[in-house]
CSV table of N, CA and C in Angstrom, one decimal:
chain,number,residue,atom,x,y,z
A,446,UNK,N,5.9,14.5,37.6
A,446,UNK,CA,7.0,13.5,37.7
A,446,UNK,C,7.3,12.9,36.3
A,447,UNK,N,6.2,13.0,35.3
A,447,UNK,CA,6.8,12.3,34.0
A,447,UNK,C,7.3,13.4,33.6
A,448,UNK,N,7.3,14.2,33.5
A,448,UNK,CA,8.0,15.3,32.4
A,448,UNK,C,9.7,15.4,32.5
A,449,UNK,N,9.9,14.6,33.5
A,449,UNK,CA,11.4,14.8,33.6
A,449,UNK,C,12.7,14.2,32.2
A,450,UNK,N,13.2,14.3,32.0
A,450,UNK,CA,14.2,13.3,30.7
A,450,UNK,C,14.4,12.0,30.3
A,451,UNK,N,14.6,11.9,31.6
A,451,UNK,CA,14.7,10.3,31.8
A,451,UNK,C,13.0,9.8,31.7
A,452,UNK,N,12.3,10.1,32.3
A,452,UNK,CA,11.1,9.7,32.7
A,452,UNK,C,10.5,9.4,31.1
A,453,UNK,N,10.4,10.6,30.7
A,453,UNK,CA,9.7,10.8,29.6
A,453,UNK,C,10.4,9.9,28.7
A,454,UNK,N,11.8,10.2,28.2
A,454,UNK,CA,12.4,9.1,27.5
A,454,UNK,C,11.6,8.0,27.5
A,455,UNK,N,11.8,7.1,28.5
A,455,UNK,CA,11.6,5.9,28.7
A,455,UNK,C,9.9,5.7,28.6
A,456,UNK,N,9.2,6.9,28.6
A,456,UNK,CA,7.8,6.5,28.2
A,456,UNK,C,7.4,6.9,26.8
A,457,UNK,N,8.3,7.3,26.1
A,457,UNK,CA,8.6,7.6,24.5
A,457,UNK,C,8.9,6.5,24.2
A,458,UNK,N,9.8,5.9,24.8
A,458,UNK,CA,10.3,4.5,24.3
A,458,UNK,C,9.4,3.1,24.5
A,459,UNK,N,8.6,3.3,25.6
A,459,UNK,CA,7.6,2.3,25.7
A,459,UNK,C,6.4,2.4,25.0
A,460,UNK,N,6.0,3.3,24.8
A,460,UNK,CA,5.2,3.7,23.1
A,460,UNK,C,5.5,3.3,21.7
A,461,UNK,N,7.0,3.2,21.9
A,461,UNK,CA,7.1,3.0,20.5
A,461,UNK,C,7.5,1.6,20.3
A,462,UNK,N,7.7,1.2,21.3
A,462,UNK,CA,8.4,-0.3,21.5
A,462,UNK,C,6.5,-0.7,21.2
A,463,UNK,N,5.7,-0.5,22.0
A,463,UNK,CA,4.1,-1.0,21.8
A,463,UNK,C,4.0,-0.9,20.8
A,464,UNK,N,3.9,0.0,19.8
A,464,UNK,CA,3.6,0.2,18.5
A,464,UNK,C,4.2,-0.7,17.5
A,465,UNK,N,5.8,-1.0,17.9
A,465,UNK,CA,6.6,-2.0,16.8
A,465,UNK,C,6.0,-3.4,17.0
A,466,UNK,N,5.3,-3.8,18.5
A,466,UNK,CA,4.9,-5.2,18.6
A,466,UNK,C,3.9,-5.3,18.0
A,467,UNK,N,2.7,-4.4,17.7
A,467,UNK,CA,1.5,-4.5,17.0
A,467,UNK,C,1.7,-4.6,15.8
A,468,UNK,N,2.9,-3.8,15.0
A,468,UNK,CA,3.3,-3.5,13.6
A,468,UNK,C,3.9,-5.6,13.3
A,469,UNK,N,5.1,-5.6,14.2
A,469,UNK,CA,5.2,-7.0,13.8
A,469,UNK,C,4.6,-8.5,14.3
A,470,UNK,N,3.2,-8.2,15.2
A,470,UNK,CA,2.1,-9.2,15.0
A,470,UNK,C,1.4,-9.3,13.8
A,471,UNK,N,1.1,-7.9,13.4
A,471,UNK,CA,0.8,-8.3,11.5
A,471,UNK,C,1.2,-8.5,10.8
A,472,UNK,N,2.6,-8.7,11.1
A,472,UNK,CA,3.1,-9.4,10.1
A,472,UNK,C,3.6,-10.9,10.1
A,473,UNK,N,3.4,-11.3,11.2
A,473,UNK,CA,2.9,-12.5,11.6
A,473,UNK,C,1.8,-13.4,11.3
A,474,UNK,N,0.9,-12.8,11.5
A,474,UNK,CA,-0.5,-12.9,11.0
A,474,UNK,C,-0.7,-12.9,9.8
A,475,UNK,N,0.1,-12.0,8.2
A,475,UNK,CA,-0.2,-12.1,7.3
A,475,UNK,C,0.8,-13.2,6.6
A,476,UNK,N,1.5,-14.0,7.4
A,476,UNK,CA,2.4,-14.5,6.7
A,476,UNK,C,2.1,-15.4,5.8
A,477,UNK,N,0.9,-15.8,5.7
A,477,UNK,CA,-0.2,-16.7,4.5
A,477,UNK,C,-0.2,-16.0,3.4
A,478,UNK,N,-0.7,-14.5,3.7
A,478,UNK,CA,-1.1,-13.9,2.4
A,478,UNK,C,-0.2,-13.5,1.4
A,479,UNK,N,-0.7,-14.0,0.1
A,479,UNK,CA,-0.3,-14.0,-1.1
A,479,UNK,C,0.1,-12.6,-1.2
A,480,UNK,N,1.3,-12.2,-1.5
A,480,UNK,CA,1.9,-11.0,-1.9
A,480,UNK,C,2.4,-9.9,-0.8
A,481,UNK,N,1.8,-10.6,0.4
A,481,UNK,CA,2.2,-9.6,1.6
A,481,UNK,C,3.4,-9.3,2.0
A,482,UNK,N,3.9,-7.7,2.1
A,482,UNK,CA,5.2,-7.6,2.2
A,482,UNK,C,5.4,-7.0,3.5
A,483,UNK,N,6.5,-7.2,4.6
A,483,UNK,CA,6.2,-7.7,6.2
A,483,UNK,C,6.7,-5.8,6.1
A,484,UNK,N,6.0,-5.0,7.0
A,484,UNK,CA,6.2,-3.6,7.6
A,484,UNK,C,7.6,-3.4,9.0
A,485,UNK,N,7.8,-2.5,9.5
A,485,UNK,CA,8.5,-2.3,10.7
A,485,UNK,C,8.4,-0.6,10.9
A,486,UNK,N,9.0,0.1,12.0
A,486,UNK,CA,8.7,1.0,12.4
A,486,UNK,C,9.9,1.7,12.1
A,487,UNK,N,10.4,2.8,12.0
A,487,UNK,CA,12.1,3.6,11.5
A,487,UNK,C,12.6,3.3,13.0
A,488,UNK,N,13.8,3.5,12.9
A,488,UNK,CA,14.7,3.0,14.6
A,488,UNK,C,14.2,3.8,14.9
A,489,UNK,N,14.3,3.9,16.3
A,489,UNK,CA,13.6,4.9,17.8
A,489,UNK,C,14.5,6.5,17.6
A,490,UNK,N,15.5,5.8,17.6
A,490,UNK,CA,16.4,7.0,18.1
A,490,UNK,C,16.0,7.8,16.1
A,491,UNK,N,15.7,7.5,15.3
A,491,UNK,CA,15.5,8.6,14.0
A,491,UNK,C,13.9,9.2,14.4
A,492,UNK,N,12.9,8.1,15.1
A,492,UNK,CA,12.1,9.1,15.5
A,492,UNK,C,12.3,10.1,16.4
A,493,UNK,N,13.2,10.0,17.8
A,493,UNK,CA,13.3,11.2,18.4
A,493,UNK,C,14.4,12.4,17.7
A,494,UNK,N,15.1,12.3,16.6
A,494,UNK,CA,15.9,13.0,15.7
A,494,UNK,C,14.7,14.0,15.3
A,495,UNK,N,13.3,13.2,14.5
A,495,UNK,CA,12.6,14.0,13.5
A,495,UNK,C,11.6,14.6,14.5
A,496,UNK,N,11.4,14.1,15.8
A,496,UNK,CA,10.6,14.9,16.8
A,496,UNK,C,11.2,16.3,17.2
A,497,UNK,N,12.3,16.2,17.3
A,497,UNK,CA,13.0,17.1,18.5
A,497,UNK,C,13.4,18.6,17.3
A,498,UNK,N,13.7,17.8,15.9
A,498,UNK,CA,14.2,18.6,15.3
A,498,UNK,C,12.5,19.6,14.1
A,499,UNK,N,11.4,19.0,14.3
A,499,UNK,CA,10.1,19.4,14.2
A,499,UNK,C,9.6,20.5,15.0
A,500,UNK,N,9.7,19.5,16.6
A,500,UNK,CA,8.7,20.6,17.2
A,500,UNK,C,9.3,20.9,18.6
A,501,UNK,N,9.6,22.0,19.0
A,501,UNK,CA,10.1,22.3,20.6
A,501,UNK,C,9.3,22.7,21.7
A,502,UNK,N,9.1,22.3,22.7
A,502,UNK,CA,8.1,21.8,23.9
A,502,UNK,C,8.8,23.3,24.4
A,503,UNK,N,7.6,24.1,24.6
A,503,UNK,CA,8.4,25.5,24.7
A,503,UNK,C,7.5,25.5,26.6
A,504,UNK,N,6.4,25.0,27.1
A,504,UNK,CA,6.1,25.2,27.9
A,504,UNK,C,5.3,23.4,28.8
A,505,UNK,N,5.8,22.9,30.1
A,505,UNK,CA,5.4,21.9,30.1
A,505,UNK,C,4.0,21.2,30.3
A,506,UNK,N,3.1,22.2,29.9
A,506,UNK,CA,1.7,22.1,29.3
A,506,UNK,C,1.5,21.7,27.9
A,507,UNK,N,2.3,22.4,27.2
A,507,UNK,CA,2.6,22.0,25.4
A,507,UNK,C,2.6,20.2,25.5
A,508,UNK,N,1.8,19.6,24.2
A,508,UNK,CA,1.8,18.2,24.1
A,508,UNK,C,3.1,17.5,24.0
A,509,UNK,N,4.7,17.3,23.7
A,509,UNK,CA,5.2,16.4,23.4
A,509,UNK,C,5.0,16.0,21.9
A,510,UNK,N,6.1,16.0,21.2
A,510,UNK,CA,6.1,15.8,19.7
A,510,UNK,C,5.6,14.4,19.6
A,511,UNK,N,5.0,13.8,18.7
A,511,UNK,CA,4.3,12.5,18.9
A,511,UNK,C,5.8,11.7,17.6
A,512,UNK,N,6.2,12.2,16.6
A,512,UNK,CA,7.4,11.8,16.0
A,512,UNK,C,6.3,11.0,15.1
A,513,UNK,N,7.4,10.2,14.1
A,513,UNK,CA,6.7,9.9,12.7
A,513,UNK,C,6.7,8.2,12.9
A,514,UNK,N,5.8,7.8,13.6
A,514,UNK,CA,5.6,6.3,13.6
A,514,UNK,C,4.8,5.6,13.0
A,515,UNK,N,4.8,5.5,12.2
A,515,UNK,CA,3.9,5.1,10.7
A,515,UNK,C,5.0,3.7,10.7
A,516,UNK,N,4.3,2.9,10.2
A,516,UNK,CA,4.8,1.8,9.9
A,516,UNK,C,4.9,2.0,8.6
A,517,UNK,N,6.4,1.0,8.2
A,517,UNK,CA,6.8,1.6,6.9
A,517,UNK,C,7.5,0.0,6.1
A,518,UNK,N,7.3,-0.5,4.6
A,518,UNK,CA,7.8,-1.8,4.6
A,518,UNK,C,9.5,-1.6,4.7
A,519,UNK,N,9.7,-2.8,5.3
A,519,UNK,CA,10.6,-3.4,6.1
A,519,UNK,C,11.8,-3.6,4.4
A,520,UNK,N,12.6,-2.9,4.4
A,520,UNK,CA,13.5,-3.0,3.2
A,520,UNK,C,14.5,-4.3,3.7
A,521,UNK,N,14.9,-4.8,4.9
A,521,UNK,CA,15.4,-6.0,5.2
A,521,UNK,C,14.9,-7.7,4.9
A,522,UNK,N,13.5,-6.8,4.1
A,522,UNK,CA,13.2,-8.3,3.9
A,522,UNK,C,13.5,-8.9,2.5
A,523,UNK,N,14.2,-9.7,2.1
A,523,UNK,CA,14.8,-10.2,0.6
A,523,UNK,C,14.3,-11.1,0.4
A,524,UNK,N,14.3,-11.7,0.7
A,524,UNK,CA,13.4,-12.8,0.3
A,524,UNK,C,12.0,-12.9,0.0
A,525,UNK,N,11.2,-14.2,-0.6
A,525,UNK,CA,10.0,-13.9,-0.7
A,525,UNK,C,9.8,-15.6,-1.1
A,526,UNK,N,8.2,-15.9,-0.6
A,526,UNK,CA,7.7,-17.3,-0.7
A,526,UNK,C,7.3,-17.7,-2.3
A,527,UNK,N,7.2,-18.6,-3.5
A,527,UNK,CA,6.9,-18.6,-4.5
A,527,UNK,C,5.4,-17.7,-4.9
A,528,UNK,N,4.2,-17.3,-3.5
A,528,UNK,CA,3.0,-16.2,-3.6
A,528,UNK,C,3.9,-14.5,-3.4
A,529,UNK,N,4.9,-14.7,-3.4
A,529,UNK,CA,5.1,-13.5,-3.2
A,529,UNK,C,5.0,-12.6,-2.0
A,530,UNK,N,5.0,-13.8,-0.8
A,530,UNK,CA,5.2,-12.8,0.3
A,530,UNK,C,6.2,-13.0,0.7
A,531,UNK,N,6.7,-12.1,2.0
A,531,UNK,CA,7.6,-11.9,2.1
A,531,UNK,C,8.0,-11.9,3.4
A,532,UNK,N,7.6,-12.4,4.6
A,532,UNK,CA,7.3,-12.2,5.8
A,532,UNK,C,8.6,-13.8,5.9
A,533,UNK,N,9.3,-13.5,6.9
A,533,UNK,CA,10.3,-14.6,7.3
A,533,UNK,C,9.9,-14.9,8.8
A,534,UNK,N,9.2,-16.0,9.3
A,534,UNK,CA,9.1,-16.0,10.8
A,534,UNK,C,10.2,-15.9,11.5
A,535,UNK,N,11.4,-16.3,11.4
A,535,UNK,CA,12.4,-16.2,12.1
A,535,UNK,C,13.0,-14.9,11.9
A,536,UNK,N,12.5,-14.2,11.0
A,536,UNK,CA,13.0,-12.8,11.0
A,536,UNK,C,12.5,-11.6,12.1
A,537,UNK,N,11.0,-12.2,11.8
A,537,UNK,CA,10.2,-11.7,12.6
A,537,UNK,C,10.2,-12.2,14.4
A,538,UNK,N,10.3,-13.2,14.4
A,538,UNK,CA,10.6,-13.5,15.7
A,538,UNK,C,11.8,-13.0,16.3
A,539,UNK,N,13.1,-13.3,15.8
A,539,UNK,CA,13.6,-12.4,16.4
A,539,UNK,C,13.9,-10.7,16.7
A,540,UNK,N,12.8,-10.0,15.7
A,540,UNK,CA,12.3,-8.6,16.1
A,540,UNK,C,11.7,-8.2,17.2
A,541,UNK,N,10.5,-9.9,17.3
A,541,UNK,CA,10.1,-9.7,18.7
A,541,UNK,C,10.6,-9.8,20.0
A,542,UNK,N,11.7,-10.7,20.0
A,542,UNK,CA,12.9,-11.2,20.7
A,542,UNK,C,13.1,-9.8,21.5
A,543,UNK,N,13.4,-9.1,20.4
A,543,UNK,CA,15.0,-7.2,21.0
A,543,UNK,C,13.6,-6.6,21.2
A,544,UNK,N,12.1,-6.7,21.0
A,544,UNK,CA,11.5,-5.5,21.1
A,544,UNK,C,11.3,-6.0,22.6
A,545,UNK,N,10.9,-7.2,22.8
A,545,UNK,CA,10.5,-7.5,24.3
A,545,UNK,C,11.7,-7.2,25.0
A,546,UNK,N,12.8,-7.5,24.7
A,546,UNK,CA,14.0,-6.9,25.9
A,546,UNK,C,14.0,-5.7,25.9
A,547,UNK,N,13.9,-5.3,24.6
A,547,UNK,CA,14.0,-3.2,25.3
A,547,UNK,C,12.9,-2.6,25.8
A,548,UNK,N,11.4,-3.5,25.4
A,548,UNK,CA,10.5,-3.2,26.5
A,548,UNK,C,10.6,-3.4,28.2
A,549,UNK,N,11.5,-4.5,28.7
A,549,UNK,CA,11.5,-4.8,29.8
A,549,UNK,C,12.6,-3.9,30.4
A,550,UNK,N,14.1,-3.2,29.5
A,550,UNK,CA,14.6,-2.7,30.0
A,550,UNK,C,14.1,-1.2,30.3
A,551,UNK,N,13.5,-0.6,29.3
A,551,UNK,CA,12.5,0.6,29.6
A,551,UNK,C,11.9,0.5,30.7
A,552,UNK,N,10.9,-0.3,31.0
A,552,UNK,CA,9.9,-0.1,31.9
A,552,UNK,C,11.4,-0.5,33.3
A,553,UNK,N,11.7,-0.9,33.0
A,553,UNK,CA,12.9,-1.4,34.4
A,553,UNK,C,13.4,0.2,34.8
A,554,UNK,N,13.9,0.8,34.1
A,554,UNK,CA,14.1,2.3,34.0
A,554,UNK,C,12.9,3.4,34.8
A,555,UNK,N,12.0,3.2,33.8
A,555,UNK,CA,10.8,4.1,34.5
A,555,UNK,C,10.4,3.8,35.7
A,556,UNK,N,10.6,2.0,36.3
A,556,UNK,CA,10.3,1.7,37.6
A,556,UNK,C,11.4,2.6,38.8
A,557,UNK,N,12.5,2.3,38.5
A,557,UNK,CA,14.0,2.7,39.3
A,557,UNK,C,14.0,4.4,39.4
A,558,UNK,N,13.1,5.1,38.1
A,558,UNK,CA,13.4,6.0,38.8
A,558,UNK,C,12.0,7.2,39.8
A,559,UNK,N,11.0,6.0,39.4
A,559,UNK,CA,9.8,6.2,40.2
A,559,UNK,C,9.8,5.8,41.3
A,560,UNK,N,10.3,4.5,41.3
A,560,UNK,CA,11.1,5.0,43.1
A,560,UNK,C,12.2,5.4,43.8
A,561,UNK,N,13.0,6.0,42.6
A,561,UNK,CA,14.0,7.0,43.1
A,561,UNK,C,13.3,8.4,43.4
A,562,UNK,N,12.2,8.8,42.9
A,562,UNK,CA,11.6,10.0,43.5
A,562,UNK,C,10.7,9.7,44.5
A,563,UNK,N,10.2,8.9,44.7
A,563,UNK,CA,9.6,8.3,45.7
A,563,UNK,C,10.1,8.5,47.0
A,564,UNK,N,11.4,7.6,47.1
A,564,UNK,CA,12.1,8.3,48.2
A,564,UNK,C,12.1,9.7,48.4
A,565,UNK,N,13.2,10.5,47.3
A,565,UNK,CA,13.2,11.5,47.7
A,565,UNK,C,12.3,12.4,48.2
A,566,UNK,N,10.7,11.9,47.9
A,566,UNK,CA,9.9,12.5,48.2
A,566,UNK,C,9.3,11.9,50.2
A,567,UNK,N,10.1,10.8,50.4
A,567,UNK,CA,10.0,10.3,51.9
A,567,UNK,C,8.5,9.8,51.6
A,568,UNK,N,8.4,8.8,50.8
A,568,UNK,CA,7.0,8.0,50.7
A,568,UNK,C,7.9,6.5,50.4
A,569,UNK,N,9.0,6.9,50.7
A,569,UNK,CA,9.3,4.9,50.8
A,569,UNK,C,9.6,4.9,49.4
A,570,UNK,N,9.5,3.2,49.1
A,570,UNK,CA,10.1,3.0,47.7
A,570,UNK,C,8.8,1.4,47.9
């Protein structure tokens, strides 16, 4: 049932969406430290560009490209505190703002269409 387009999408995307909240609670957490400069993840859609264009799922046993999610410093951040960090809470907050909505609209997706097979499989919804 996951291997479908949609399915999978949306569980590519809830991976990566997990990944960007862990990336931007450290940088939350470092926002004391002297010289720290705040990380982010590349947009989603250039990870699935560098997956798709890497590696081709030739059989649906084959793993799934995992794509390049390395957390990488955050070039939107300009500013910096007189120690030299660089971490903006309101910047960062509202990061976590869009990453919790596209987490909820993902998972909203992979629910709708797990009980759209559901049905079709006459097990209800």
């Amino acid at each position: 049932m996951t291997r479908t387009g949609v399915m999978a999408l949306a569980e590519r995307r809830l991976a990566w969406l997990e990944q960007r909240q862990q990336v931007l609670a450290q940088n939350i957490a470092n926002a004391d430290t002297p010289g720290y400069q705040p990380n982010d993840l590349a947009p989603f859609a250039r990870t699935l560009e560098s997956a798709a264009a890497s590696l081709t799922q030739t059989s649906p046993l084959h793993l799934a490209a995992a794509g390049n999610n390395r957390a990488q410093r955050d070039r939107a951040a300009v500013e910096s505190s007189p120690s030299g960090n660089g971490v903006s809470l309101d910047r960062e907050a509202l990061k976590i703002a869009d990453t919790d909505q596209a987490h909820a609209l993902a998972l909203a997706l992979h629910r709708r269409w797990a009980a759209m097979y559901k049905t079709a499989l006459g097990r209800g919804t």
